[in-house]
Amino acid sequence: MHAPQSTYRLQISEAFTLFDAAARLEALADLGVDWVYLSPILEAEHGSNHGYDVVSHERIDPTRGGEAGLDALAAEARRLGMGVLVDIVPNHMGVAVPEHNGWWWQLLREGRESPIADAFDIDWEAGGGKLLLPIVGDDDWSEDGTVGHLELEPAADDSGADGAAALRYWDTRLPVAPGTGEGTAQEVLERQHYRLGHWKQGNDQLNYRRFFAVTTLAAVRVELPEVFESTHAEIARWFDERLVQGLRVDHPDGLRDPAGYLDDLDRLTGGAFVLVEKILEPGEELPRWATAGTTGYDTLGAIDRVLTDASAADALDALDARLRGGERVDWAELTHGTKRGIADGILRAEVLRLEREVRASDAWGAQGAPVDAVDAIAELLACFPVYRSYLPDGLEHLGTAAERAKAHRPDLTETIDALLPVLGNARQDAALRFQQTSGMVMAKGVEDTAFYRYSRLTSLNEVGGDPEHFSLAVPDFHQWMAHRHAEWPHAMNALSTHDTKRGEDVRARITTIAEVPERWEALLDKLLVFAPTRGREFVNLLLQAVVGAWPASEERLLAYMEKAAREADAITHWTAPDTRFEGHLAELVRQVVADPARHDVEAFLAETEEGFRSNVLAAKLLNLTIPGFPDVYQGSEALEQSLVDPDNRRPVDWARMDALRSAAVAPLAGGWDLEVAKTRLVREALRLRRAHPERFEGYTPLLASGSAAEHVVAFDRGGAVAVATRLPIGLAARGAWGDTSIQLPEGHWRDLLTSKELRGGTTSLANLLSTAPVALLTRAD
């Protein structure tokens, strides 16, 4: 297995194709990038800007450049000595437009007897032999099943349908089974292998597995050999023709058997480099699968926390409680409630299917399943402590969930105890489906709901993190990094991604709040006069995003406000927007970006600017140098102040990136520009990793001594030394470094940011960090 020294993520779309990416590679190579890392490139839904809604596994998306585009990119990568890593999506397919997905169209036309039927995870019995499509709007729905705006029309030549007719519901065309096209549209519908349902029926009646709660992403059964082969033939070609060197596997936790899938992928690719998008909870270990490791959300969380001032936790807790009317948040209770709400709400169909499979296991004997079995399953899902288990590994997590569930609901004790032998047995279908479902509940209940309700310090509300874990001490950081070096030396380290809730430099600004909590509270109190009286804790979350992304446009901030408020699902909701509340929030945003409130915000930003500048460079240095390899998300060599998607998938200004890269050639001197400095840091670190990978083959903490020792984190990777300032505002308040020093290994060293030369031994941080708050040293002898 050949592993990259670094990657650079590019979002491939119709607006930025594989040909555009190929033209960009020379600039990336100059930056020091080792491998280019591509978002999904298989054919996706028309107009998709992300590619995770694949409609055909047979070809590369023509709108993204097609086969010729990948050929061009691979040829240019070979010329430059670069590798290619591609994101793949084995868990699901896009079915929003049935005529665009040949498999889905065939399934709808032919039903459960179709040769393609086993490719999708469908409970036909639950649907009375039909597939539910919950696409009917309020105004078109009748309880007797009559659907308004349903038309019968000739099939289009390019629809892929057999027969002479198709059904149309508004813009959605649906196939008609052979021999069933006579009569009215409603009569024809009644003879199909699918039925149309009200959109809310997807919550509790859906009878196919999906990605999270997205009914337009239907799950695929890659655990079946014939389905794996069909969905991976094109991917195999990439390796056979040496176009691609590695893969990133999206959402492995949705798969029936992640370990088996990765073994299959390992055989298909001949042992190629593979990463998994696996979300680990604090303290959880990645199973020993056929993978080099995760995509790095765990390291993102560690970096943010080692730069966070632990002393602010109580003050920020008190502020959050004040905004809630005096009630302090119990994170465990909050997430239990949001997860239970998801299990009882938008994912109830999955819980009901689990109950049916438990019932089919004969676990209850002659007396049958108790009436509270669904309740007990939902409670276990709400109490599950990690995303999922991989039985027999992780059986202890089911035990933990059971104890928590019984503590919450003593009335369910007997039923929970009866469920455990089934849900803990890897030979039971119900156990395997429970594993697939627990991650769905966790993702929707925590990442997509609770993260938007908890506003203590939102730089910690990030994918793969636990906001209850406020900070990480330097010794604990070193211990974790040494473990990572020993166990997962080739895993990815992320700082920003297409999925992060806040870009790395939004979080860097928010992190300064932990050093000045009283000043943040003072600013917040000034701005609250423009806010609605309800949801003050959400206003805190919103204003942290506004400050972190400053100076973002009003349009971007309003879009974030709407998504964040609805994701919180507390006052306003996606399915039932509270227009009055959202209107008040919109007015708040408009007031904050205008005078006189704008002046107050900018005063706070000026006061924390030096801390922000330090945090930006410190986080980036750690990301670039810790064990594993760094990924640079597109454009994040400069300031990365994106908010949640789709904001973080905006086009990159490549001309601006080129200008910064040119400016970054010169060593840093006094009065340096932050974006030039960050770009230089990325350039020097990536070039060093590519030229001297042997200097990153160890991990030794460099402990500081002196009055400001707590303000530095430093380590030697085996010839490359990283030194980063932490808690910079507090450092300035104490009067800078004073007598603080570190012990550099013997020899001659050069700081790649400033070109400063040093000798090993006792090294004054006041001298080493006199120009910039970070240093990247390498041996110069």
PDB file of C-alpha atoms in Angstrom, residues 135-151 169 184-187 189-190 195-198 201:
ATOM      1  CA  ILE A 135     -43.885  12.300  -2.822  1.00  0.00           C
ATOM      2  CA  VAL A 136     -47.437  13.657  -2.745  1.00  0.00           C
ATOM      3  CA  GLY A 137     -47.980  17.196  -1.463  1.00  0.00           C
ATOM      4  CA  ASP A 138     -50.652  18.341   0.954  1.00  0.00           C
ATOM      5  CA  ASP A 139     -52.961  19.776  -1.685  1.00  0.00           C
ATOM      6  CA  ASP A 140     -52.879  16.627  -3.839  1.00  0.00           C
ATOM      7  CA  TRP A 141     -53.479  14.017  -1.143  1.00  0.00           C
ATOM      8  CA  SER A 142     -56.689  12.235  -0.262  1.00  0.00           C
ATOM      9  CA  GLU A 143     -57.031   9.613   2.431  1.00  0.00           C
ATOM     10  CA  ASP A 144     -58.559   7.181  -0.063  1.00  0.00           C
ATOM     11  CA  GLY A 145     -55.300   7.194  -2.019  1.00  0.00           C
ATOM     12  CA  THR A 146     -56.466   9.437  -4.833  1.00  0.00           C
ATOM     13  CA  VAL A 147     -53.622  11.639  -6.043  1.00  0.00           C
ATOM     14  CA  GLY A 148     -54.185  15.042  -7.573  1.00  0.00           C
ATOM     15  CA  HIS A 149     -52.149  16.317 -10.531  1.00  0.00           C
ATOM     16  CA  LEU A 150     -51.464  12.746 -11.643  1.00  0.00           C
ATOM     17  CA  GLU A 151     -51.366  12.332 -15.412  1.00  0.00           C
ATOM     18  CA  TYR A 169     -46.918  13.612 -10.882  1.00  0.00           C
ATOM     19  CA  THR A 184     -57.348   6.663 -16.084  1.00  0.00           C
ATOM     20  CA  ALA A 185     -54.148   7.748 -14.404  1.00  0.00           C
ATOM     21  CA  GLN A 186     -55.526   6.704 -11.010  1.00  0.00           C
ATOM     22  CA  GLU A 187     -56.557   3.284 -12.330  1.00  0.00           C
ATOM     23  CA  LEU A 189     -51.453   3.798 -10.605  1.00  0.00           C
ATOM     24  CA  GLU A 190     -53.390   1.153  -8.685  1.00  0.00           C
ATOM     25  CA  ARG A 195     -47.894   3.359  -4.540  1.00  0.00           C
ATOM     26  CA  LEU A 196     -47.738   7.102  -4.054  1.00  0.00           C
ATOM     27  CA  GLY A 197     -48.075   8.351  -0.512  1.00  0.00           C
ATOM     28  CA  HIS A 198     -48.270  11.663   1.305  1.00  0.00           C
ATOM     29  CA  GLN A 201     -45.756   8.852   5.291  1.00  0.00           C
TER      30      GLN A 201
END
